[in-house]
Every structure is written in structure tokens, then in C-alpha cells.
PDB file of C-alpha atoms in Angstrom:
ATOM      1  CA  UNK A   1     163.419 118.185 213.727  1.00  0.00           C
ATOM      2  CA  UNK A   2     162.022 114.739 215.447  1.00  0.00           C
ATOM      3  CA  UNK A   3     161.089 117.260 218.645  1.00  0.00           C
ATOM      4  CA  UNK A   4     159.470 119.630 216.404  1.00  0.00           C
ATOM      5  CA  UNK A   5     157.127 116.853 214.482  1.00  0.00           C
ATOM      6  CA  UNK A   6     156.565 115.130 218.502  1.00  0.00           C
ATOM      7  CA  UNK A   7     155.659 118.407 219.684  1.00  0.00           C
ATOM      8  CA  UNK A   8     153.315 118.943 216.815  1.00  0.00           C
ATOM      9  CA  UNK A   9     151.547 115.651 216.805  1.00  0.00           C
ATOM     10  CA  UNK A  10     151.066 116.010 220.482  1.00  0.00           C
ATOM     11  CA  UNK A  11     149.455 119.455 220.050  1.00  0.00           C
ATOM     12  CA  UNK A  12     147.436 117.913 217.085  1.00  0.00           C
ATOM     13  CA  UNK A  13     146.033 115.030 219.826  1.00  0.00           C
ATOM     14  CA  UNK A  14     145.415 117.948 222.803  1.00  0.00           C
ATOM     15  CA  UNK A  15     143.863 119.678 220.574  1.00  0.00           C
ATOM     16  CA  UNK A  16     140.960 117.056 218.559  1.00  0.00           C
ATOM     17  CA  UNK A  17     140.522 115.865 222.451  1.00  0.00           C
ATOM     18  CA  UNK A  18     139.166 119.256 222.986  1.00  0.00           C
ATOM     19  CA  UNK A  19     136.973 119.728 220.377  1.00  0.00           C
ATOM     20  CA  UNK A  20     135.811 115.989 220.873  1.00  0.00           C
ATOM     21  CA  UNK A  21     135.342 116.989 224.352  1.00  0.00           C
ATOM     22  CA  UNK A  22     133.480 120.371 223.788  1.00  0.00           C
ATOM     23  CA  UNK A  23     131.433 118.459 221.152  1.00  0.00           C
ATOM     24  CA  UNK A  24     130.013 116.118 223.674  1.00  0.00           C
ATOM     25  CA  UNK A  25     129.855 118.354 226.166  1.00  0.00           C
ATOM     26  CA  UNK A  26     127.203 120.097 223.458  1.00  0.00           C
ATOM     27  CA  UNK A  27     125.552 116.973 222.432  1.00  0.00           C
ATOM     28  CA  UNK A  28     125.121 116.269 225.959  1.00  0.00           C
ATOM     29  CA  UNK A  29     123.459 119.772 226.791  1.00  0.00           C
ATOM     30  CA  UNK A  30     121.192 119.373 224.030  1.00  0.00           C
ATOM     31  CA  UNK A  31     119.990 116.076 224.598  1.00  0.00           C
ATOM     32  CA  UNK A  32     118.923 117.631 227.863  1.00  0.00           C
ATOM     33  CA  UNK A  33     117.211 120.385 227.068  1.00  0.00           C
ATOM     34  CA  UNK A  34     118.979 121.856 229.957  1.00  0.00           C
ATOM     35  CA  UNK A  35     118.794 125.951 230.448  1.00  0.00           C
ATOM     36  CA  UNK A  36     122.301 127.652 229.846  1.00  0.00           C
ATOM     37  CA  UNK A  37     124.303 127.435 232.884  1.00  0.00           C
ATOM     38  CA  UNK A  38     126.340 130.834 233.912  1.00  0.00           C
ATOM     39  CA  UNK A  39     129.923 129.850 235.773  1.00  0.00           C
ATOM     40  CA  UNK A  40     131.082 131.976 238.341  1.00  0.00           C
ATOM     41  CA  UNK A  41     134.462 131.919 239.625  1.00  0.00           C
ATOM     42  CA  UNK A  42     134.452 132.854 243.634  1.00  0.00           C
ATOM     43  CA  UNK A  43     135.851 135.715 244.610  1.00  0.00           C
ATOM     44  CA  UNK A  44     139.443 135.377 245.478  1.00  0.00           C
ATOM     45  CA  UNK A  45     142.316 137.804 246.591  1.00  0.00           C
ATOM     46  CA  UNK A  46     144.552 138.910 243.917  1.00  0.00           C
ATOM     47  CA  UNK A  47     147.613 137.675 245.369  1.00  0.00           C
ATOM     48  CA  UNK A  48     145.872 133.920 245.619  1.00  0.00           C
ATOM     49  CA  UNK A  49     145.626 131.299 242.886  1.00  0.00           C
ATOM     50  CA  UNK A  50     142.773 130.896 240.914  1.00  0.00           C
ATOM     51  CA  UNK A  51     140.469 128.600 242.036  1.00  0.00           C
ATOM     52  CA  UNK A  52     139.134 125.700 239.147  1.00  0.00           C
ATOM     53  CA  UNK A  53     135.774 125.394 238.014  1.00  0.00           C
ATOM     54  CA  UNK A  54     133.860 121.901 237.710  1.00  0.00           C
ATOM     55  CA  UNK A  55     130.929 121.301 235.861  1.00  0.00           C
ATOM     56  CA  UNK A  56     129.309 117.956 236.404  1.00  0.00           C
ATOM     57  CA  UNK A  57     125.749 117.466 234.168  1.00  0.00           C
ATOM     58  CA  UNK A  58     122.667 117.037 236.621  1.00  0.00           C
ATOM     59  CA  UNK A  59     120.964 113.705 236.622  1.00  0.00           C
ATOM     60  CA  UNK A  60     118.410 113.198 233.731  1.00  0.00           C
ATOM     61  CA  UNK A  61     114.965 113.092 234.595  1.00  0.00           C
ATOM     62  CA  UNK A  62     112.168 111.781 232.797  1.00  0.00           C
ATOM     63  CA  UNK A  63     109.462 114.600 231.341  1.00  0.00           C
ATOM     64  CA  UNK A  64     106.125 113.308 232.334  1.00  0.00           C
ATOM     65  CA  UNK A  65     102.751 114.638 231.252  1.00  0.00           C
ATOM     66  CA  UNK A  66     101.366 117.720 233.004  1.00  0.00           C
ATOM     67  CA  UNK A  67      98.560 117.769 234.734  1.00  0.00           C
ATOM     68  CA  UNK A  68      96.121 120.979 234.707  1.00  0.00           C
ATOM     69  CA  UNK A  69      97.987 122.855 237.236  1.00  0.00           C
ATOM     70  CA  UNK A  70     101.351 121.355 237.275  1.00  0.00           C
ATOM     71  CA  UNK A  71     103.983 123.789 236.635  1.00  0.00           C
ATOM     72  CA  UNK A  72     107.281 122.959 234.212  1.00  0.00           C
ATOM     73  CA  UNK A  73     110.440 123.225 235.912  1.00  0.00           C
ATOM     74  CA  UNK A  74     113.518 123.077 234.485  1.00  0.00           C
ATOM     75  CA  UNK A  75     116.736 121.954 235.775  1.00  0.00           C
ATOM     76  CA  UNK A  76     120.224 123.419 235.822  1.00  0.00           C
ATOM     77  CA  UNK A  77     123.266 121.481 235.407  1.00  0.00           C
ATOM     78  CA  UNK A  78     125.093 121.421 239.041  1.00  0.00           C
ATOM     79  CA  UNK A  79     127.598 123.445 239.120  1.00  0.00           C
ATOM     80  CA  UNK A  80     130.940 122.647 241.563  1.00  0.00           C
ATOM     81  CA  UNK A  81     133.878 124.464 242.435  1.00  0.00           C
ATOM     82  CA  UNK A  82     136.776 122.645 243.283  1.00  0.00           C
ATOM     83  CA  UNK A  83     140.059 123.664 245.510  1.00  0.00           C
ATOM     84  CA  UNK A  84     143.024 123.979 243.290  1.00  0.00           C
ATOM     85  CA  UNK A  85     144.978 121.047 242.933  1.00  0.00           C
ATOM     86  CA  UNK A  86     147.441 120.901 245.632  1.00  0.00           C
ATOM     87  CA  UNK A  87     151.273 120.026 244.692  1.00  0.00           C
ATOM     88  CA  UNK A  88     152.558 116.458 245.539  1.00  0.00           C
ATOM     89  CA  UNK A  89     156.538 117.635 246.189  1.00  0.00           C
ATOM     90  CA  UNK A  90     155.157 121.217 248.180  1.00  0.00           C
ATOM     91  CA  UNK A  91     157.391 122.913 245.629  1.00  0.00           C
ATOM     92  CA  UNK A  92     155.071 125.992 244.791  1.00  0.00           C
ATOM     93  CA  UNK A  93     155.080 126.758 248.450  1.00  0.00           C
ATOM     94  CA  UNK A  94     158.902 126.626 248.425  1.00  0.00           C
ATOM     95  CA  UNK A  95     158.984 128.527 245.075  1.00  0.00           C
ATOM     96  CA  UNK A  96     156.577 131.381 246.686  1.00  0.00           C
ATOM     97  CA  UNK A  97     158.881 131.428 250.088  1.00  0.00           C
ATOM     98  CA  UNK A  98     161.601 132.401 247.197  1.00  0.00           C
ATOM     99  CA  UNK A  99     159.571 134.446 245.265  1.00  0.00           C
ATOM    100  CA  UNK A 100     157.994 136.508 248.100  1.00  0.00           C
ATOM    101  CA  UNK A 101     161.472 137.459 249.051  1.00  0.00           C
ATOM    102  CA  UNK A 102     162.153 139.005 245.792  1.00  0.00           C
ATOM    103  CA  UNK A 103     158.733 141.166 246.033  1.00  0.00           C
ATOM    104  CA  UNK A 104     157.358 138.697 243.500  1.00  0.00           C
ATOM    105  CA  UNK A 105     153.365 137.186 243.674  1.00  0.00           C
ATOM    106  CA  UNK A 106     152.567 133.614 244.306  1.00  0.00           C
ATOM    107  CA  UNK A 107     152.344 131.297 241.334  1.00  0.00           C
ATOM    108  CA  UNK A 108     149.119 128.888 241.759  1.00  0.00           C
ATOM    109  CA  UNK A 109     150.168 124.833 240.914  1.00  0.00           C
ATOM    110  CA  UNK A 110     148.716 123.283 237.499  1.00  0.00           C
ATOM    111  CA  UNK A 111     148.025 120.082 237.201  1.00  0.00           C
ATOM    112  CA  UNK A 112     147.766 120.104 233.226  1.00  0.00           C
ATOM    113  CA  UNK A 113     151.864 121.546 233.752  1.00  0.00           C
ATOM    114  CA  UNK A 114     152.685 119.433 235.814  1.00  0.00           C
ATOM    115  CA  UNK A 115     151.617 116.474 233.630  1.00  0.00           C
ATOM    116  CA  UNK A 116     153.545 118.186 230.476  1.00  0.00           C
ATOM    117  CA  UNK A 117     156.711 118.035 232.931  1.00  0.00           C
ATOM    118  CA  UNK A 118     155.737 114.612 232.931  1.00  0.00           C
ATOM    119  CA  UNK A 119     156.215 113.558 229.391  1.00  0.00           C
ATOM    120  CA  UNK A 120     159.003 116.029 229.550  1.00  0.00           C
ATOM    121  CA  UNK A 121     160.679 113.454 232.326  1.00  0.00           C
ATOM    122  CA  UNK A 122     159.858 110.549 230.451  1.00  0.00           C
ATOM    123  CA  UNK A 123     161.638 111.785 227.255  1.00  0.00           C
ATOM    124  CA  UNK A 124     164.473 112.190 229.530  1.00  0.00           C
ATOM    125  CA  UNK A 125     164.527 109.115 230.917  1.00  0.00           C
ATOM    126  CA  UNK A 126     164.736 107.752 227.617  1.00  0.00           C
ATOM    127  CA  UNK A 127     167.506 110.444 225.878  1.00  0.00           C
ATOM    128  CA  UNK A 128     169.320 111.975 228.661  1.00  0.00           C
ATOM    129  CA  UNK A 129     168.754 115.199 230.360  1.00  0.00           C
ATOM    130  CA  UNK A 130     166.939 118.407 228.193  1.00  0.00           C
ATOM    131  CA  UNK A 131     164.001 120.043 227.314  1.00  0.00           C
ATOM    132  CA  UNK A 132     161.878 117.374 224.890  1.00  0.00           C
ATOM    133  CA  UNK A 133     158.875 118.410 225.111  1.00  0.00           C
ATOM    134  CA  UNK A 134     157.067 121.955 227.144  1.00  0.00           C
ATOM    135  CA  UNK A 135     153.395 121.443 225.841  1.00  0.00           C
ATOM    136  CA  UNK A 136     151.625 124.806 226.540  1.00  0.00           C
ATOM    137  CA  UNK A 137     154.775 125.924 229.107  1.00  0.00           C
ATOM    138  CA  UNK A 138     156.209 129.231 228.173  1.00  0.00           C
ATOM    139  CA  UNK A 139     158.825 128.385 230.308  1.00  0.00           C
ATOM    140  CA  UNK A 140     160.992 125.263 231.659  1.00  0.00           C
ATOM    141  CA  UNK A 141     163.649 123.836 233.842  1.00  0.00           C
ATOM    142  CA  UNK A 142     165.127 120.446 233.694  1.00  0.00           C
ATOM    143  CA  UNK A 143     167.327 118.692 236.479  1.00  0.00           C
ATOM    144  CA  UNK A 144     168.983 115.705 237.274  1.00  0.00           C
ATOM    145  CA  UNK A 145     169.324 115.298 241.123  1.00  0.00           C
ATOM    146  CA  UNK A 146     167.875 114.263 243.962  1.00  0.00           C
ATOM    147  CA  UNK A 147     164.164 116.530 245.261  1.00  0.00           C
ATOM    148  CA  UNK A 148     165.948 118.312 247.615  1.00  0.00           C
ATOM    149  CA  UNK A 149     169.228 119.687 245.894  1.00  0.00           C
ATOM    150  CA  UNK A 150     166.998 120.958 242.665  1.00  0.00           C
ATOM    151  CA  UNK A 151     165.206 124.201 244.513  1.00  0.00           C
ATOM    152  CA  UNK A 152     169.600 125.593 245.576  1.00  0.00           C
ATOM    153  CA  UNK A 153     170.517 124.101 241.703  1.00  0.00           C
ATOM    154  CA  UNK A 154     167.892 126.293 239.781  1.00  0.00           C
ATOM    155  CA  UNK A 155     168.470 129.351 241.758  1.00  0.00           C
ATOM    156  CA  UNK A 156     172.651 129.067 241.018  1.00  0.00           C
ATOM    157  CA  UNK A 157     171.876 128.758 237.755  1.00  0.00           C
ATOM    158  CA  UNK A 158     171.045 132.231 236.290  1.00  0.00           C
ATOM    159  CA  UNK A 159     168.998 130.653 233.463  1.00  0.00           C
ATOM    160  CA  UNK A 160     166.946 128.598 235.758  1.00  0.00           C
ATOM    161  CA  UNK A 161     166.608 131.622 238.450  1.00  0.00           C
ATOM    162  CA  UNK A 162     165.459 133.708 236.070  1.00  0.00           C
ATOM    163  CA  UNK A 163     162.804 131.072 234.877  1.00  0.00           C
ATOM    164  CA  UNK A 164     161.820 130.361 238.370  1.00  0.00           C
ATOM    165  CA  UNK A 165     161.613 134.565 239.083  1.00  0.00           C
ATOM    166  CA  UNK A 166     159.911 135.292 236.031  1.00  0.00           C
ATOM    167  CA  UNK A 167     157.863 138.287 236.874  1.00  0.00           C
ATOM    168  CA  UNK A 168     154.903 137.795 234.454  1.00  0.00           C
ATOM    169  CA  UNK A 169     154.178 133.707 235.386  1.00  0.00           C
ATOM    170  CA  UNK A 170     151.410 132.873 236.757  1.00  0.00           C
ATOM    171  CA  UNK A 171     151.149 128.956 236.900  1.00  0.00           C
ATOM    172  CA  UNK A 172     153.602 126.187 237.353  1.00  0.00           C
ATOM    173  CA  UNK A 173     154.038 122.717 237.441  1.00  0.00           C
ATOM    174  CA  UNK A 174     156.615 120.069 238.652  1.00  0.00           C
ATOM    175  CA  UNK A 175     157.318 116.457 237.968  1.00  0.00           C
ATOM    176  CA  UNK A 176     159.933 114.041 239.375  1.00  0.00           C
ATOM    177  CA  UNK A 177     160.608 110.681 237.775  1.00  0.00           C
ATOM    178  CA  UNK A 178     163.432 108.800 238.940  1.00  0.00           C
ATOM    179  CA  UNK A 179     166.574 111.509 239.063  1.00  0.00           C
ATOM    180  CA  UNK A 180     165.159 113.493 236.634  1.00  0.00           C
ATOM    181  CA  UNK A 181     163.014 116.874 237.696  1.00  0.00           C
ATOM    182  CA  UNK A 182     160.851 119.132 235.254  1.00  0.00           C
ATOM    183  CA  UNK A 183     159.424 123.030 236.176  1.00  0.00           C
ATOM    184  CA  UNK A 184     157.009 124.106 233.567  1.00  0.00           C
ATOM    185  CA  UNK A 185     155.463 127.545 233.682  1.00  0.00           C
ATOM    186  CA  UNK A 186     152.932 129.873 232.344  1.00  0.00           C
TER     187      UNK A 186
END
């Protein structure tokens, strides 16, 4: 019951930060004046991850009075695209070594999971090994061990391999703290 009512205040917080977030992002926009801004992902092969998109607000410029044959121009938010994160342990490249050899396709590394697997790992830290707390995860593995023995633990695990070979994921993210390991993914 006590994970339940943690799991449900934390999705309470994630979620007012993103309408706090999305409300200042509009209050922002407005107070510019700025034109709407149309985000294009780039083009990427299907078997790669998706890249993330970063939108950082242009500088603010001061309007000044026209003269007779000025013309108005109007400026565009700058728009950035970032390289995916890249994975701190190199366990998504392990993971898609494993996965390609089961005629699976690559899972892309999220920070946002990764940082769930966090909290996950800190809960642990505090109670003992087990799944506290998954965030938006659909699925998760927890381990005590050292880095290099988790990869050979999951996969003689059937509950774990089948977590880590899920067919329909798409995302993961990993966390070490101490002996304890966390595998989110979506």
C-alpha cells in the first residue's frame, strides 16, 4: 500500500511539473510574439534510436519604430536537435549485441528511465533488493551484484531474459548505485 501511495504522489509531482512547464513554455511564447515553430525530427533508419528534439527560445529583441520602408521581420525560436543521450555503463550496446542475436531491434537509451532506475536504486538501498518504484517503465529488472556479473544474471533468469528480450520495447534505461542495479523499459 505505502508503494502504491509513493508511486502516486510521485506521478502527481511529474505530472504538475509538466503542466507548470508547458505553461511557461506558453507564457513565454506569448510574451514573444514569436511565430509558431514546426519541429522536425531528422530522418533516421528504422532500426536506429530516435533522435531528441531541443527547443531553446531565441533571444528577445527589442521592437523599434519603423521607418517608411523598413520591413517587419519576425523571428523564430531556434530550434536544436540533440544526439541521444549516450549510456554511462555501455549497457544498451551490450543489450543490442544480445538482442541482435535473437533477431530482435536495437532499443535506444533514455535518460528519463534511467533516472526512474535511479529512485528505484535508492529505495533499495534503503529496503533491500525489489522493485519500489518503475515510474513510466512498463518493464523492470533489479540486481544486486557487481556491473559486470548483472548482463549473464538477467539472461539466467527467465523473468529477467524475457524482460530484457521483450519484443515490443523500445527504450531502456540503467542505473547502478552501490551493489544495487536497475533496467527500466518502455
Amino acid at each position: 500500500m505505502a508503494v502504491l501511495n509513493l508511486k502516486s504522489r510521485i506521478l502527481f509531482l511529474f505530472s504538475t511539473s509538466l503542466f507548470i512547464l508547458a505553461l511557461t513554455v506558453s507564457q513565454v511564447a506569448s510574451a514573444q510574439q514569436a511565430a509558431p515553430v514546426v519541429v522536425a525530427t531528422p530522418s533516421i533508419a528504422p532500426a536506429a534510436s530516435p533522435a531528441r528534439v531541443v527547443i531553446s527560445p531565441a533571444p528577445a529583441t527589442r521592437p523599434t519604430a519603423p521607418s517608411s520602408n523598413a520591413q517587419v521581420v519576425r523571428t523564430r525560436p531556434a530550434v536544436a536537435v540533440a544526439a541521444p543521450a549516450s549510456d554511462p555503463y555501455g549497457f544498451t550496446n551490450w543489450l543490442n549485441g544480445v538482442r541482435a542475436s535473437h533477431g530482435l531491434p536495437p532499443v535506444g537509451y533514455d535518460p528519463n528511465l534511467s533516472n526512474w532506475a535511479a529512485v528505484n536504486n535508492n529505495q533499495q538501498q534503503a529496503r533491500g533488493i525489489g522493485h519500489y518504484v518503475m515510474g513510466p517503465a512498463r518493464r523492470q529488472n533489479s540486481a544486486m551484484g557487481a556491473y559486470a556479473n548483472i548482463g549473464s544474471m538477467w539472461m539466467n533468469s527467465p523473468g529477467h531474459r524475457s524482460a530484457l528480450l521483450d519484443p515490443t520495447i523500445r527504450w531502456i534505461g540503467i542505473a547502478g548505485q552501490g551493489m544495487f542495479w536497475t533496467f527500466n523499459a518502455n
